[in-house]
XYZ file of C-alpha atoms in Angstrom:
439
model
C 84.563 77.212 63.735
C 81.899 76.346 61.113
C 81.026 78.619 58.459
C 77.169 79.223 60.058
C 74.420 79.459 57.483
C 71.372 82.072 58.321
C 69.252 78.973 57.931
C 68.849 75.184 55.547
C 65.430 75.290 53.988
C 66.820 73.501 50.944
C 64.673 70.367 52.496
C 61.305 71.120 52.040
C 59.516 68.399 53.394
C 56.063 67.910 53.835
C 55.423 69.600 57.394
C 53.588 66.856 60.146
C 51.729 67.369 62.771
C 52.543 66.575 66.306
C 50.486 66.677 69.219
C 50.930 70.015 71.617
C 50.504 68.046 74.823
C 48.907 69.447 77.829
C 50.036 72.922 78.338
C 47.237 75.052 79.341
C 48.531 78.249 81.373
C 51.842 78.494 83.582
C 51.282 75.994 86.432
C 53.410 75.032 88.192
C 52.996 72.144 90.635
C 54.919 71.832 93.889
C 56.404 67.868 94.046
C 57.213 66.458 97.856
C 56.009 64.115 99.746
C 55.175 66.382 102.174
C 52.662 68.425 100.610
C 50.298 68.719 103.484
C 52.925 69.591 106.020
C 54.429 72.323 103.343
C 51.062 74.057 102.465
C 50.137 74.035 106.087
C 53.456 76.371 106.729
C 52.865 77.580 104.095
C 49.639 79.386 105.195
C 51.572 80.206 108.635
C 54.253 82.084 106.319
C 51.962 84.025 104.150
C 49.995 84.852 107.870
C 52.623 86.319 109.482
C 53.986 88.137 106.201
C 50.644 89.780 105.830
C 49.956 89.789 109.874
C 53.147 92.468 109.789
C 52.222 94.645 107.345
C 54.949 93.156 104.802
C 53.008 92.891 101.802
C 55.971 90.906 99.421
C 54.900 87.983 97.720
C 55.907 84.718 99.345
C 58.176 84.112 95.953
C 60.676 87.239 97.459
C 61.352 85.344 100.375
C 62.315 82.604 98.306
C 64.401 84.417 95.752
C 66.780 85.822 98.967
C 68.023 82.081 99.177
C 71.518 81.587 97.685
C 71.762 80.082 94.297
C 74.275 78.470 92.334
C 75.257 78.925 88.973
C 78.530 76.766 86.364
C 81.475 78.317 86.951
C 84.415 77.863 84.643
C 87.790 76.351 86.846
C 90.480 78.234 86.625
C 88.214 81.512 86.777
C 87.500 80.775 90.818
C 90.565 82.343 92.108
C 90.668 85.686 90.293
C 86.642 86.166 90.644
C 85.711 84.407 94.905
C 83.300 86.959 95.006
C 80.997 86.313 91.744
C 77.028 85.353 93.175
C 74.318 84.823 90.608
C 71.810 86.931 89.755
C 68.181 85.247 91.017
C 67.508 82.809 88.534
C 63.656 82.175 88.818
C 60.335 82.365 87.257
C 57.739 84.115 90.356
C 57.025 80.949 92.115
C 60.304 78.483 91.205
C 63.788 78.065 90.613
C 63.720 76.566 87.086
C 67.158 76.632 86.566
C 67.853 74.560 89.437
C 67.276 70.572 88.485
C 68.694 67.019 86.798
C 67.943 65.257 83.714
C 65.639 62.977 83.669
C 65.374 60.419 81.296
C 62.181 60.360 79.087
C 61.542 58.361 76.584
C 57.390 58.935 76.104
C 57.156 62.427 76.289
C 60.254 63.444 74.466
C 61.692 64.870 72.068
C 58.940 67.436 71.600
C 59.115 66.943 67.756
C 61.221 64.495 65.224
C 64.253 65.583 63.035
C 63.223 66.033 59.678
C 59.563 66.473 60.318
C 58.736 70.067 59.629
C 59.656 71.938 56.597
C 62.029 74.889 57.954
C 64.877 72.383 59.710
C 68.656 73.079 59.724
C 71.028 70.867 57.959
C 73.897 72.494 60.730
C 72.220 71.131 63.411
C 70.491 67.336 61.918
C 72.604 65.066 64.034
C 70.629 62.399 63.096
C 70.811 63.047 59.249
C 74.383 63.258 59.422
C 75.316 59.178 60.796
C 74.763 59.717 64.731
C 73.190 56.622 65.790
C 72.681 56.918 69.248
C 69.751 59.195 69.829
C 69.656 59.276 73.563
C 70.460 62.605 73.951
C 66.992 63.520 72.260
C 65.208 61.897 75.109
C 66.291 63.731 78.209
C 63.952 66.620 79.973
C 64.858 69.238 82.476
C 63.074 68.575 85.810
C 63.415 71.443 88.226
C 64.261 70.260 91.724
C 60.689 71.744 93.558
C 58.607 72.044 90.329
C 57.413 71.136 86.643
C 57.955 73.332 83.428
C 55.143 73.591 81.874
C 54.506 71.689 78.792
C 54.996 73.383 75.640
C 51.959 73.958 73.519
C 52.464 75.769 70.419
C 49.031 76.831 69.714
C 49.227 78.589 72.863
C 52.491 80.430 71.996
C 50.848 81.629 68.395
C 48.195 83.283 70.077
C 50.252 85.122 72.626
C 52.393 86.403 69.267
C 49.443 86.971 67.367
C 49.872 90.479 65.499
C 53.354 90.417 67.150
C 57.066 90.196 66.519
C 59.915 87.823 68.457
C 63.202 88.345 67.800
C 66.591 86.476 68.520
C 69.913 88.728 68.496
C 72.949 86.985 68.643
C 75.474 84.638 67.802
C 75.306 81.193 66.218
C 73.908 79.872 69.363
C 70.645 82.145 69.661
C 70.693 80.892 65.925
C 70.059 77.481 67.532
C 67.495 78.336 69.862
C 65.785 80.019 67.083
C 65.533 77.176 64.727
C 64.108 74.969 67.752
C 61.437 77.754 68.501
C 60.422 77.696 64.611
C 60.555 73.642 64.961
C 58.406 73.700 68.276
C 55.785 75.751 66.831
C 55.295 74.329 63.465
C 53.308 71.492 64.648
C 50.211 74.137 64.582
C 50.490 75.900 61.179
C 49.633 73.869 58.102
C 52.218 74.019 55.621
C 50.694 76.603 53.257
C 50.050 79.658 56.353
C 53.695 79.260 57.155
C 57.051 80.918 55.097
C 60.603 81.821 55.742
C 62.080 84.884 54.055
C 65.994 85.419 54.347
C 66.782 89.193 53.684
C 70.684 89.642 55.108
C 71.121 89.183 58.446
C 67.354 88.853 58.940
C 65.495 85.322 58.181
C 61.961 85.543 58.978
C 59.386 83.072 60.030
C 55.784 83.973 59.662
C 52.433 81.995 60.892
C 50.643 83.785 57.971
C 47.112 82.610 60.329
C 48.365 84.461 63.417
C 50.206 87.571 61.906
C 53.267 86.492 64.208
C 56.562 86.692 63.305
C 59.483 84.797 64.857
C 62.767 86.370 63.102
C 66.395 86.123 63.840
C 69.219 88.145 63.502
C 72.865 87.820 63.239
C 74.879 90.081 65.445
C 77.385 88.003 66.772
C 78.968 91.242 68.604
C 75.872 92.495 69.260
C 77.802 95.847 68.262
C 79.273 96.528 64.611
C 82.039 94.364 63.528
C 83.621 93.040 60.735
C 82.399 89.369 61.447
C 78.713 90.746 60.557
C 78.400 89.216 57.223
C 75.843 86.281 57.882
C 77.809 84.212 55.516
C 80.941 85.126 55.141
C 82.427 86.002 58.084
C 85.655 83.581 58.440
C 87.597 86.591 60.008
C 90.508 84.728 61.966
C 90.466 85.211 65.539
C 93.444 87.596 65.833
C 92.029 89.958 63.126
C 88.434 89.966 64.600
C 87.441 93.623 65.020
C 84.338 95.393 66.639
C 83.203 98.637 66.943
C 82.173 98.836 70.660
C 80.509 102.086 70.192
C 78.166 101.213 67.409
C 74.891 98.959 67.308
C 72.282 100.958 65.069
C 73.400 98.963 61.697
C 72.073 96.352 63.699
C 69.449 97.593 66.041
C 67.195 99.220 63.205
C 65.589 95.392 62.149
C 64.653 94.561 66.011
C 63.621 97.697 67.495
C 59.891 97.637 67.027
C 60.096 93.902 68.664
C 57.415 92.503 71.179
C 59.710 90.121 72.606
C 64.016 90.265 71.977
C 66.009 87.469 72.885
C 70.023 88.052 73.250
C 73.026 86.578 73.587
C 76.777 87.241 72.635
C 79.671 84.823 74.222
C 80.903 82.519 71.402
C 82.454 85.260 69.184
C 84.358 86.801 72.655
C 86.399 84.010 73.440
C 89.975 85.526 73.071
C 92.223 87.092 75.764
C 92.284 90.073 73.570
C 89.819 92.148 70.839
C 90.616 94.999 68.519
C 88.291 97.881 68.930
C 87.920 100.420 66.262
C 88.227 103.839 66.576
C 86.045 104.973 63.509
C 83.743 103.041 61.012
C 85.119 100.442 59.053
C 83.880 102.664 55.909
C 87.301 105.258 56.729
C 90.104 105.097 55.799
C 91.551 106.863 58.866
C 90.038 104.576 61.834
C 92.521 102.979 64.026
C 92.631 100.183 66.323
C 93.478 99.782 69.653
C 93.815 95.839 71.107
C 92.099 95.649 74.706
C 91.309 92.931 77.461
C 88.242 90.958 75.836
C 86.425 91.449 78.932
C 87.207 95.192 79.092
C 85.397 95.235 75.412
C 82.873 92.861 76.158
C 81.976 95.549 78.988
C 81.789 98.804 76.451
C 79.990 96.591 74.182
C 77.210 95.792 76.701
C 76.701 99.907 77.846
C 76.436 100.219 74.236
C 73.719 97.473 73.859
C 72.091 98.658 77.777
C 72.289 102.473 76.545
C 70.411 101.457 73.625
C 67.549 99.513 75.229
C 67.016 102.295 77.638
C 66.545 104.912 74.846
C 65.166 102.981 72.735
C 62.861 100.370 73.676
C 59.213 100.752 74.499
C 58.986 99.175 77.994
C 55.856 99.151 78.261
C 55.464 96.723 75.278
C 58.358 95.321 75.020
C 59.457 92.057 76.726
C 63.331 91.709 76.858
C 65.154 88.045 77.016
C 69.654 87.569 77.526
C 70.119 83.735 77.416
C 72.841 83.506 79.281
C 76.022 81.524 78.158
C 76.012 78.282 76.265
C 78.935 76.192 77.666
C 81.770 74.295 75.291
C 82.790 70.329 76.629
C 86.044 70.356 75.283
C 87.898 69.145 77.919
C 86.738 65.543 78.491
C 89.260 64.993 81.755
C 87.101 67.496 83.397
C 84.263 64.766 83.690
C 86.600 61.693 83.932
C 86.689 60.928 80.563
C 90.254 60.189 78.779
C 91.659 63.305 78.285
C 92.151 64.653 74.951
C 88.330 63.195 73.619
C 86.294 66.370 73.992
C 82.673 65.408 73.599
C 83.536 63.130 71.286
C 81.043 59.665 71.349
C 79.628 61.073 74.776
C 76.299 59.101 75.102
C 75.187 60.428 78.928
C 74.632 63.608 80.368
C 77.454 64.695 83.964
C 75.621 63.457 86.804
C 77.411 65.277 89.277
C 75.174 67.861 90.540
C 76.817 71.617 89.834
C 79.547 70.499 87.598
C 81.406 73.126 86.876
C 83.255 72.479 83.826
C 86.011 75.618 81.864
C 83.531 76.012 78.826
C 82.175 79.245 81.033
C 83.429 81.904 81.934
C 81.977 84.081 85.180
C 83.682 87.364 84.640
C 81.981 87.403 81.498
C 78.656 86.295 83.787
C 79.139 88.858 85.515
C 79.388 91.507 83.261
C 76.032 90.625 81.979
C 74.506 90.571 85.308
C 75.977 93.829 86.037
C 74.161 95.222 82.834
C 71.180 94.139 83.813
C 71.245 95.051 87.636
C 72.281 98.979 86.121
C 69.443 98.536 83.454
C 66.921 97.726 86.459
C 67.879 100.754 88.774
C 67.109 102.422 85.947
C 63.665 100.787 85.913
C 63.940 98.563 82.918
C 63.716 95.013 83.258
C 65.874 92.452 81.351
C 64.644 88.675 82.475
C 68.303 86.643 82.123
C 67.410 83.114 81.464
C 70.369 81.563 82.775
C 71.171 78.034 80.692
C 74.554 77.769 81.589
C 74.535 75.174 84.622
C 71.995 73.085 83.029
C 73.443 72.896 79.925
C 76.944 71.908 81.694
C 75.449 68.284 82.282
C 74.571 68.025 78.757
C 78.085 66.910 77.379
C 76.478 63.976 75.508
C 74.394 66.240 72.898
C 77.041 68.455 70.876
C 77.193 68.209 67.960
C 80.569 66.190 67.505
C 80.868 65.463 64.069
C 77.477 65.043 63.110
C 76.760 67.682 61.086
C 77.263 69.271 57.716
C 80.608 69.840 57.049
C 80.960 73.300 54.954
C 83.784 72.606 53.712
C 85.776 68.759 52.937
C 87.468 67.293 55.678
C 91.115 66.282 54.902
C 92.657 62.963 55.096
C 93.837 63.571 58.366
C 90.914 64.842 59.868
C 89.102 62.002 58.555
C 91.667 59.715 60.482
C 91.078 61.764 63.316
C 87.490 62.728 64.117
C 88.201 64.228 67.261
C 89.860 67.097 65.618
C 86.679 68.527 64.189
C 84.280 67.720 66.590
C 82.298 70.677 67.597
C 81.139 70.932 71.419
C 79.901 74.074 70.870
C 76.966 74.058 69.115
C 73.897 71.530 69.637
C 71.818 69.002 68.218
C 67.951 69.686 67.538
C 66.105 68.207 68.663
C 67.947 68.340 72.093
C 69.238 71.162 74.807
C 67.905 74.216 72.962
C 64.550 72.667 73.037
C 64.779 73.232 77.082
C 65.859 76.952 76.831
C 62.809 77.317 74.987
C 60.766 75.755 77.239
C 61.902 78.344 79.873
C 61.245 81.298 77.779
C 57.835 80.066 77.236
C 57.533 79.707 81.217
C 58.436 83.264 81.141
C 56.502 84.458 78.522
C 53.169 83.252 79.997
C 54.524 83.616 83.905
């Protein structure tokens, strides 16, 4: 894995403007060629739902419907009972769709363009040539996402705080957010400030903060360091108990956006028994999943105590899936993502970059959270993003430390299909939290 970097301002460019587009509010228009015929029932529904004294929107009926979500192979057998969690905005299943390839409208802003991009993620800077993957947009099967408009976000976040808590990932997303919405500040009412773990973008005009955080645990580990944390795998220790060293910068937040996956990928984790201060803690080594569970009643405990609901508007960005398996899409095997050009076609491919137990335990989190009337919106990425096999990184990227000679003869070796280029996928997850936000 790379050594991530809180964020590359080294390049300060000159920041451009781009146009916002037509956003506007959250509308969402209903595509099918039989629009007449659909609205007429449509009436008929909403009749009889009313006629009957069943006052639930028409959107409940629709959210009953089963849904599909990516689904790692290999995982099937020991999990035939794992469902989804409803995956939709109030009027549409978002997360249900295809590329589509756009060439006019997209990509929402140019590499390079604005002053706060990230050298980790400049595909483009770093010798990719073929920028298709910069050019596809998420179409939702029975309706449009909304355009993104940036002025439009600012004021929503005006005198407020957004936060991203997570791994390297929700690092990604972040840096597209900040890219997205620099288009509408002129270059001297924007700054970053790095303090630790936190890096902080402010639109000085608006008050509004968009911040990030590294917690790749989510709970206390000893891979917190935002720099230096090359702990190898088998040493990788969390504290599954523990999340205020991290929860004290985010917990006056108007919006929090989380995630946790990458960093959990290992059959087993040591948990300490302790703080990593004593001398006297122990470790015990458990099933990942088993401390992937603690960790989230740890992280679920803590919103419900601490969280004002009533301001508060809470995000978990599901997983972000790996392509490192190129036989799983008919590619020669061995390749990983390596000089992919084109999205998987195949509608709900279901590649082993994912993993459903793990799915599952964040769905449970946030069923127990909402019986205990807190809501936690889970933007689930995953089976979009599985199409997307063509826009890893790969080796376009900064290298953070020198490739040897025989890496060099063999790019495939480093090629990273976890993280993503910007602009590219992460752009889309932000284009659903924004549908979100202003649903």
């Amino acid at each position: 894995m790379h050594k991530p970097h809180p964020v590359d301002v080294e390049a300060h460019q000159a920041a451009g403007a781009a146009a916002d587009g037509a956003a506007g509010g959250f509308v969402w228009r209903i595509r099918s060629s039989f629009q007449c015929v659909a609205g007429f029932l449509a009436v008929i529904v909403i009749a009889v739902i009313y006629s009957t004294g069943e006052h639930r929107k028409l959107t409940t009926l629709i959210e009953d419907q089963p849904t599909n979500t990516a689904l790692g192979n290999g995982y099937l057998e020991f999990y035939p009972n794992y469902t989804p969690m409803a995956r939709r905005t109030s009027q549409c299943d978002v997360f249900s769709g295809k590329w589509v390839f756009d060439n006019e409208s997209y990509p929402l802003y140019k590499e390079g363009q604005y002053s706060f991009t990230s050298d980790q993620l400049a595909c483009e800077k770093y010798g990719r040539k073929n920028l298709s993957y910069q050019y596809w947009r998420w179409q939702p099967h029975h309706c449009d996402l909304p355009r993104f408009n940036a002025t439009a976000l600012l004021e929503t976040l005006r005198n407020r705080r957004l936060v991203f808590v997570g791994d390297s990932l929700n690092r990604g997303q972040w840096v597209s957010l900040v890219c997205l919405v620099e288009r509408a500040i002129p270059p001297s009412l924007k700054s970053m400030d790095i303090k630790g773990s936190l890096t902080i973008f402010k639109a000085i005009e608006y008050n509004a903060t968009i911040d990030y955080y590294w917690a790749p645990l989510l709970v206390e580990s000893n891979s917190d360091d935002p720099v230096e944390h090359q702990i190898t795998s088998a040493d990788r220790t969390v504290r599954v108990n523990a999340t205020e060293k991290h929860a004290r910068y985010w917990n006056d937040a108007d919006f929090l956006i989380f995630n946790s996956y990458l960093w959990w990928r290992k059959p087993t984790m040591k948990v300490m028994c302790g703080s990593f201060e004593s001398p006297d803690s122990t470790c015990e080594e458990i099933e990942m999943v088993a401390g992937y569970k603690m960790a989230l009643k740890t992280w679920s405990d803590w919103i419900q105590m601490h969280v004002n609901h009533s301001k508060t508007q809470i995000f978990w960005v599901s997983m972000s899936p790996s392509h490192e398996r190129s036989k799983e899409w008919g590619a020669t095997k061995g390749l990983k993502c390596y000089n992919e050009t084109e999205p998987i076609f195949k509608e709900d491919y279901q590649g082993s970059g994912s993993y459903p137990n793990m799915m599952q335990a964040v769905e449970d989190a946030i069923e127990s959270l909402s019986t205990r009337g807190i809501k936690v919106q889970l933007l689930n990425i995953t089976q979009l993003s599985e199409y997307r096999k063509d826009a890893h990184l790969s080796i376009y990227k900064r290298q953070w430390e020198p490739l040897t000679q025989e890496q060099l003869a063999n790019p495939v070796s480093y090629a990273d299909c976890f993280h993503w280029c910007l602009p590219g996928v992460p752009d889309t997850w932000n284009q659903l939290l924004y549908a979100y936000i202003f649903d």
